Amino acid sequence: GPAPGTAAGPSDGTDAVEGGPASAQRVTAGGARGRGQDGLLPCVRLGDLRDDEAREARARHGVPDGALADPDAGHPLTIRLLSEVRAALPGPPAPVPVTRDAVFTAYLDLMCLRVATRLADENGLRGTAVRRLAAKVSGQVHEAARRSLGPGQGGLDRESFETLFPCGPAPARLGGGTGWAPAVLAEGLFVPTGSGYRFAHEELADWIQGTHLDLGEALRALVHRRDTPLGTHTRTLPVPHHRIGSVVEALLLLARQHGVPQLALTLEELVHALDRDPHSWWAARLLAEALTRVPDATPYTDVLRLLADGIAERAGDGQPTPQVFGPAFWTAPRVPAATRLDLLRRLVLADGPPHEPGPRHLDTAAGLLVADPRTVQPLLVRWFDDERPLPATPHATVATAAQALLHTHRHRGLDGLTEVLVDSTHRRADELLAVLAEEEPSALCRAVERWARDERPARQRAAVTHGLRTAPHARPA
């Protein structure tokens, strides 16, 4: 088995590879040996396709809309592999959206069957013997994944590869016959690399290897080693950062096999590890990758809140935030808008002064407001109860920051904003309406007209109050 704490990833740093952490393709800089700011080999991270790009990619590959579940519908490798699987089916597939995991499973089964068919043709086998042979191929592929978890770059040396997939006569346990290595290479499941071989698709390799990784041992070696009693002997070896993929896959597998609560507990332990050591690359990266890769991050809201509060607290103490958890991260987890705005409400306490370069969490909230004012306006009004001061902005609080955002970006949905504010009984909503009466009298006149015709007494009272406020600033049309 693999040494505790080891993981697998790309075979070397000079290949263009598909897949990788966070469902992103990584195109590495050919021949570069230095490390980027994130500790990975120099590369360009290519994320999921945009909606229009994904539609075009699916159309080109013959994958109809709705065939892939939403979180995976824009993932390039999943689209491509599903196309191959669908083309090999004898009849139309079931009209049920499938996930990336189902596609990878089906693709691996298909490749093993194709390899077995090649071997059967060469050795004169037919019928059920082919299916038995496909099961043996699958076993060897999984054994290759297990061996790839050992030290190195995540591949197999030539000797190990030829032991698993013989060029000459195969041992009896594999059914005898010849041509295993040529068959595996011909189907493109493995490719030569350097002096050995690796899986052709890095993300598929991470996914398979993740099923064989001892996650508990890996996390103890990579993250929780400070909790190990002094003098404890371990067989762990250094794991390069670019081999994070299979550890992330093992985390995701934890939720599928043992349930969401188990993954939530594991992620919470990673947050505590990050609190103890804010410079822990593995704790930060594993958290970030897992929280952005889960199909629905809602069950992990408590983990996200714990993480956000820790970032704000460390910022208040003058400690740096791991780069991976910058403002852009908080738009990535798949959570409802209300949860996202609540997280940003906690995180604005970590923002630096407005004049400092670089993104702020308040800027992220502003971007969400501009993109979808109807959804975000009422969520920002909820900030009005938060009177905590912003450490880097004198005399400002979370509440006044929300007021300022709503005022600054009012033109994106002015009529909707007046309705949201009149629905609130908070004094800060009334203050903002008073400002709008002076600066946007035409909008307030429209609002007063609506409220005067409303049967609800509260709206009629609002019509009187804000009508009197607006009248001195109104101008004839």
PDB file of C-alpha atoms in Angstrom, residues 14-164:
ATOM      1  CA  THR A  14       6.187  19.977 -18.228  1.00  0.00           C
ATOM      2  CA  ASP A  15       3.051  18.354 -19.610  1.00  0.00           C
ATOM      3  CA  ALA A  16      -0.172  19.993 -20.692  1.00  0.00           C
ATOM      4  CA  VAL A  17      -2.673  18.139 -18.549  1.00  0.00           C
ATOM      5  CA  GLU A  18      -6.433  18.012 -18.318  1.00  0.00           C
ATOM      6  CA  GLY A  19      -8.211  18.272 -15.027  1.00  0.00           C
ATOM      7  CA  GLY A  20      -6.643  19.002 -11.667  1.00  0.00           C
ATOM      8  CA  PRO A  21      -7.609  20.585  -8.386  1.00  0.00           C
ATOM      9  CA  ALA A  22     -10.866  22.506  -8.217  1.00  0.00           C
ATOM     10  CA  SER A  23     -12.081  21.014 -11.472  1.00  0.00           C
ATOM     11  CA  ALA A  24      -9.591  23.222 -13.286  1.00  0.00           C
ATOM     12  CA  GLN A  25      -7.350  22.295 -16.145  1.00  0.00           C
ATOM     13  CA  ARG A  26      -3.714  23.193 -15.577  1.00  0.00           C
ATOM     14  CA  VAL A  27      -1.480  24.047 -18.498  1.00  0.00           C
ATOM     15  CA  THR A  28       2.061  24.108 -17.142  1.00  0.00           C
ATOM     16  CA  ALA A  29       4.888  26.254 -18.357  1.00  0.00           C
ATOM     17  CA  GLY A  30       7.133  23.956 -20.386  1.00  0.00           C
ATOM     18  CA  GLY A  31      10.357  23.190 -18.639  1.00  0.00           C
ATOM     19  CA  ALA A  32       9.900  25.698 -15.805  1.00  0.00           C
ATOM     20  CA  ARG A  33      11.199  24.543 -12.455  1.00  0.00           C
ATOM     21  CA  GLY A  34      10.292  27.459 -10.227  1.00  0.00           C
ATOM     22  CA  ARG A  35       7.220  27.721  -8.036  1.00  0.00           C
ATOM     23  CA  GLY A  36       4.364  30.158  -8.295  1.00  0.00           C
ATOM     24  CA  GLN A  37       2.909  32.149  -5.405  1.00  0.00           C
ATOM     25  CA  ASP A  38       0.537  29.281  -4.639  1.00  0.00           C
ATOM     26  CA  GLY A  39       3.374  26.792  -4.310  1.00  0.00           C
ATOM     27  CA  LEU A  40       2.476  24.961  -7.521  1.00  0.00           C
ATOM     28  CA  LEU A  41       4.539  24.552 -10.642  1.00  0.00           C
ATOM     29  CA  PRO A  42       4.072  27.530 -13.014  1.00  0.00           C
ATOM     30  CA  CYS A  43       0.784  26.994 -14.792  1.00  0.00           C
ATOM     31  CA  VAL A  44      -2.310  28.677 -16.154  1.00  0.00           C
ATOM     32  CA  ARG A  45      -5.419  27.612 -14.253  1.00  0.00           C
ATOM     33  CA  LEU A  46      -8.342  27.002 -16.612  1.00  0.00           C
ATOM     34  CA  GLY A  47     -11.618  26.665 -14.772  1.00  0.00           C
ATOM     35  CA  ASP A  48     -15.007  25.428 -15.918  1.00  0.00           C
ATOM     36  CA  LEU A  49     -16.418  26.757 -19.152  1.00  0.00           C
ATOM     37  CA  ARG A  50     -18.850  29.671 -19.106  1.00  0.00           C
ATOM     38  CA  ASP A  51     -22.464  28.810 -19.839  1.00  0.00           C
ATOM     39  CA  ASP A  52     -22.237  29.779 -23.525  1.00  0.00           C
ATOM     40  CA  GLU A  53     -18.889  27.986 -23.943  1.00  0.00           C
ATOM     41  CA  ALA A  54     -20.239  24.886 -22.229  1.00  0.00           C
ATOM     42  CA  ARG A  55     -23.280  24.786 -24.519  1.00  0.00           C
ATOM     43  CA  GLU A  56     -21.028  24.982 -27.560  1.00  0.00           C
ATOM     44  CA  ALA A  57     -18.676  22.306 -26.186  1.00  0.00           C
ATOM     45  CA  ARG A  58     -21.561  19.954 -25.420  1.00  0.00           C
ATOM     46  CA  ALA A  59     -23.028  20.512 -28.875  1.00  0.00           C
ATOM     47  CA  ARG A  60     -19.695  19.746 -30.549  1.00  0.00           C
ATOM     48  CA  HIS A  61     -19.326  16.566 -28.525  1.00  0.00           C
ATOM     49  CA  GLY A  62     -22.905  15.460 -29.055  1.00  0.00           C
ATOM     50  CA  VAL A  63     -23.865  15.790 -25.392  1.00  0.00           C
ATOM     51  CA  PRO A  64     -27.404  17.196 -25.104  1.00  0.00           C
ATOM     52  CA  ASP A  65     -28.296  19.879 -22.584  1.00  0.00           C
ATOM     53  CA  GLY A  66     -29.514  18.293 -19.368  1.00  0.00           C
ATOM     54  CA  ALA A  67     -27.348  15.172 -19.752  1.00  0.00           C
ATOM     55  CA  LEU A  68     -24.925  16.447 -17.088  1.00  0.00           C
ATOM     56  CA  ALA A  69     -25.896  17.568 -13.610  1.00  0.00           C
ATOM     57  CA  ASP A  70     -25.516  21.332 -13.123  1.00  0.00           C
ATOM     58  CA  PRO A  71     -22.264  21.422 -11.134  1.00  0.00           C
ATOM     59  CA  ASP A  72     -20.497  19.406 -13.856  1.00  0.00           C
ATOM     60  CA  ALA A  73     -22.214  20.724 -16.989  1.00  0.00           C
ATOM     61  CA  GLY A  74     -19.336  23.092 -17.755  1.00  0.00           C
ATOM     62  CA  HIS A  75     -16.439  20.787 -16.937  1.00  0.00           C
ATOM     63  CA  PRO A  76     -14.417  20.165 -20.135  1.00  0.00           C
ATOM     64  CA  LEU A  77     -13.046  16.711 -19.319  1.00  0.00           C
ATOM     65  CA  THR A  78     -16.400  15.441 -18.087  1.00  0.00           C
ATOM     66  CA  ILE A  79     -18.083  16.616 -21.301  1.00  0.00           C
ATOM     67  CA  ARG A  80     -15.450  14.913 -23.422  1.00  0.00           C
ATOM     68  CA  LEU A  81     -15.525  11.599 -21.551  1.00  0.00           C
ATOM     69  CA  LEU A  82     -19.324  11.524 -21.471  1.00  0.00           C
ATOM     70  CA  SER A  83     -19.281  11.955 -25.240  1.00  0.00           C
ATOM     71  CA  GLU A  84     -17.125   8.830 -25.552  1.00  0.00           C
ATOM     72  CA  VAL A  85     -19.349   6.862 -23.199  1.00  0.00           C
ATOM     73  CA  ARG A  86     -22.557   7.854 -24.984  1.00  0.00           C
ATOM     74  CA  ALA A  87     -21.037   6.969 -28.377  1.00  0.00           C
ATOM     75  CA  ALA A  88     -20.256   3.473 -27.100  1.00  0.00           C
ATOM     76  CA  LEU A  89     -23.735   2.746 -25.723  1.00  0.00           C
ATOM     77  CA  PRO A  90     -25.823   0.303 -27.776  1.00  0.00           C
ATOM     78  CA  GLY A  91     -28.983   2.372 -27.278  1.00  0.00           C
ATOM     79  CA  PRO A  92     -30.091   5.793 -26.042  1.00  0.00           C
ATOM     80  CA  PRO A  93     -29.015   6.502 -22.442  1.00  0.00           C
ATOM     81  CA  ALA A  94     -31.518   7.029 -19.654  1.00  0.00           C
ATOM     82  CA  PRO A  95     -32.802  10.639 -19.614  1.00  0.00           C
ATOM     83  CA  VAL A  96     -31.337  11.324 -16.168  1.00  0.00           C
ATOM     84  CA  PRO A  97     -28.589  13.905 -15.506  1.00  0.00           C
ATOM     85  CA  VAL A  98     -25.323  12.272 -14.507  1.00  0.00           C
ATOM     86  CA  THR A  99     -22.492  13.547 -12.319  1.00  0.00           C
ATOM     87  CA  ARG A 100     -18.779  13.722 -12.970  1.00  0.00           C
ATOM     88  CA  ASP A 101     -18.247  10.701 -10.720  1.00  0.00           C
ATOM     89  CA  ALA A 102     -20.747   8.627 -12.698  1.00  0.00           C
ATOM     90  CA  VAL A 103     -19.091   9.695 -15.962  1.00  0.00           C
ATOM     91  CA  PHE A 104     -15.610   8.793 -14.698  1.00  0.00           C
ATOM     92  CA  THR A 105     -16.862   5.411 -13.473  1.00  0.00           C
ATOM     93  CA  ALA A 106     -18.531   4.661 -16.795  1.00  0.00           C
ATOM     94  CA  TYR A 107     -15.484   5.833 -18.760  1.00  0.00           C
ATOM     95  CA  LEU A 108     -13.136   3.638 -16.735  1.00  0.00           C
ATOM     96  CA  ASP A 109     -15.446   0.647 -17.271  1.00  0.00           C
ATOM     97  CA  LEU A 110     -15.527   1.402 -20.990  1.00  0.00           C
ATOM     98  CA  MET A 111     -11.746   1.612 -21.243  1.00  0.00           C
ATOM     99  CA  CYS A 112     -11.280  -1.655 -19.363  1.00  0.00           C
ATOM    100  CA  LEU A 113     -13.799  -3.334 -21.689  1.00  0.00           C
ATOM    101  CA  ARG A 114     -12.006  -1.980 -24.752  1.00  0.00           C
ATOM    102  CA  VAL A 115      -8.660  -3.238 -23.482  1.00  0.00           C
ATOM    103  CA  ALA A 116     -10.233  -6.631 -22.738  1.00  0.00           C
ATOM    104  CA  THR A 117     -11.751  -6.748 -26.217  1.00  0.00           C
ATOM    105  CA  ARG A 118      -8.322  -6.154 -27.767  1.00  0.00           C
ATOM    106  CA  LEU A 119      -6.832  -8.902 -25.635  1.00  0.00           C
ATOM    107  CA  ALA A 120      -9.706 -11.248 -26.450  1.00  0.00           C
ATOM    108  CA  ASP A 121      -9.337 -10.680 -30.183  1.00  0.00           C
ATOM    109  CA  GLU A 122      -5.630 -11.427 -29.972  1.00  0.00           C
ATOM    110  CA  ASN A 123      -6.080 -14.537 -27.843  1.00  0.00           C
ATOM    111  CA  GLY A 124      -9.249 -15.960 -29.356  1.00  0.00           C
ATOM    112  CA  LEU A 125     -11.640 -15.375 -26.443  1.00  0.00           C
ATOM    113  CA  ARG A 126     -15.379 -14.811 -26.741  1.00  0.00           C
ATOM    114  CA  GLY A 127     -18.539 -14.201 -24.662  1.00  0.00           C
ATOM    115  CA  THR A 128     -18.346 -14.212 -20.867  1.00  0.00           C
ATOM    116  CA  ALA A 129     -14.576 -14.671 -21.026  1.00  0.00           C
ATOM    117  CA  VAL A 130     -14.318 -11.091 -22.307  1.00  0.00           C
ATOM    118  CA  ARG A 131     -16.297  -9.750 -19.357  1.00  0.00           C
ATOM    119  CA  ARG A 132     -14.132 -11.710 -16.919  1.00  0.00           C
ATOM    120  CA  LEU A 133     -11.069 -10.333 -18.645  1.00  0.00           C
ATOM    121  CA  ALA A 134     -12.438  -6.772 -18.348  1.00  0.00           C
ATOM    122  CA  ALA A 135     -12.760  -7.294 -14.586  1.00  0.00           C
ATOM    123  CA  LYS A 136      -9.121  -8.396 -14.451  1.00  0.00           C
ATOM    124  CA  VAL A 137      -8.083  -5.316 -16.422  1.00  0.00           C
ATOM    125  CA  SER A 138     -10.000  -3.138 -13.972  1.00  0.00           C
ATOM    126  CA  GLY A 139      -8.194  -4.786 -11.083  1.00  0.00           C
ATOM    127  CA  GLN A 140      -4.815  -4.072 -12.658  1.00  0.00           C
ATOM    128  CA  VAL A 141      -5.780  -0.445 -13.330  1.00  0.00           C
ATOM    129  CA  HIS A 142      -6.732   0.033  -9.689  1.00  0.00           C
ATOM    130  CA  GLU A 143      -3.505  -1.610  -8.601  1.00  0.00           C
ATOM    131  CA  ALA A 144      -1.668   0.846 -10.860  1.00  0.00           C
ATOM    132  CA  ALA A 145      -3.483   3.689  -9.076  1.00  0.00           C
ATOM    133  CA  ARG A 146      -2.448   2.298  -5.682  1.00  0.00           C
ATOM    134  CA  ARG A 147       1.183   2.028  -6.735  1.00  0.00           C
ATOM    135  CA  SER A 148       1.091   5.542  -8.169  1.00  0.00           C
ATOM    136  CA  LEU A 149       0.376   6.842  -4.673  1.00  0.00           C
ATOM    137  CA  GLY A 150       3.933   6.057  -3.615  1.00  0.00           C
ATOM    138  CA  PRO A 151       6.853   8.503  -3.726  1.00  0.00           C
ATOM    139  CA  GLY A 152       7.498  10.249  -7.009  1.00  0.00           C
ATOM    140  CA  GLN A 153       5.474  12.181  -9.524  1.00  0.00           C
ATOM    141  CA  GLY A 154       2.370  10.010  -9.492  1.00  0.00           C
ATOM    142  CA  GLY A 155       3.323   7.665 -12.332  1.00  0.00           C
ATOM    143  CA  LEU A 156       4.732   4.159 -12.709  1.00  0.00           C
ATOM    144  CA  ASP A 157       8.273   3.263 -13.617  1.00  0.00           C
ATOM    145  CA  ARG A 158       8.725   0.932 -16.573  1.00  0.00           C
ATOM    146  CA  GLU A 159       9.278  -2.156 -14.430  1.00  0.00           C
ATOM    147  CA  SER A 160       6.109  -1.612 -12.374  1.00  0.00           C
ATOM    148  CA  PHE A 161       4.062  -0.912 -15.487  1.00  0.00           C
ATOM    149  CA  GLU A 162       5.238  -4.061 -17.259  1.00  0.00           C
ATOM    150  CA  THR A 163       4.600  -6.099 -14.107  1.00  0.00           C
ATOM    151  CA  LEU A 164       0.982  -4.942 -14.092  1.00  0.00           C
TER     152      LEU A 164
END
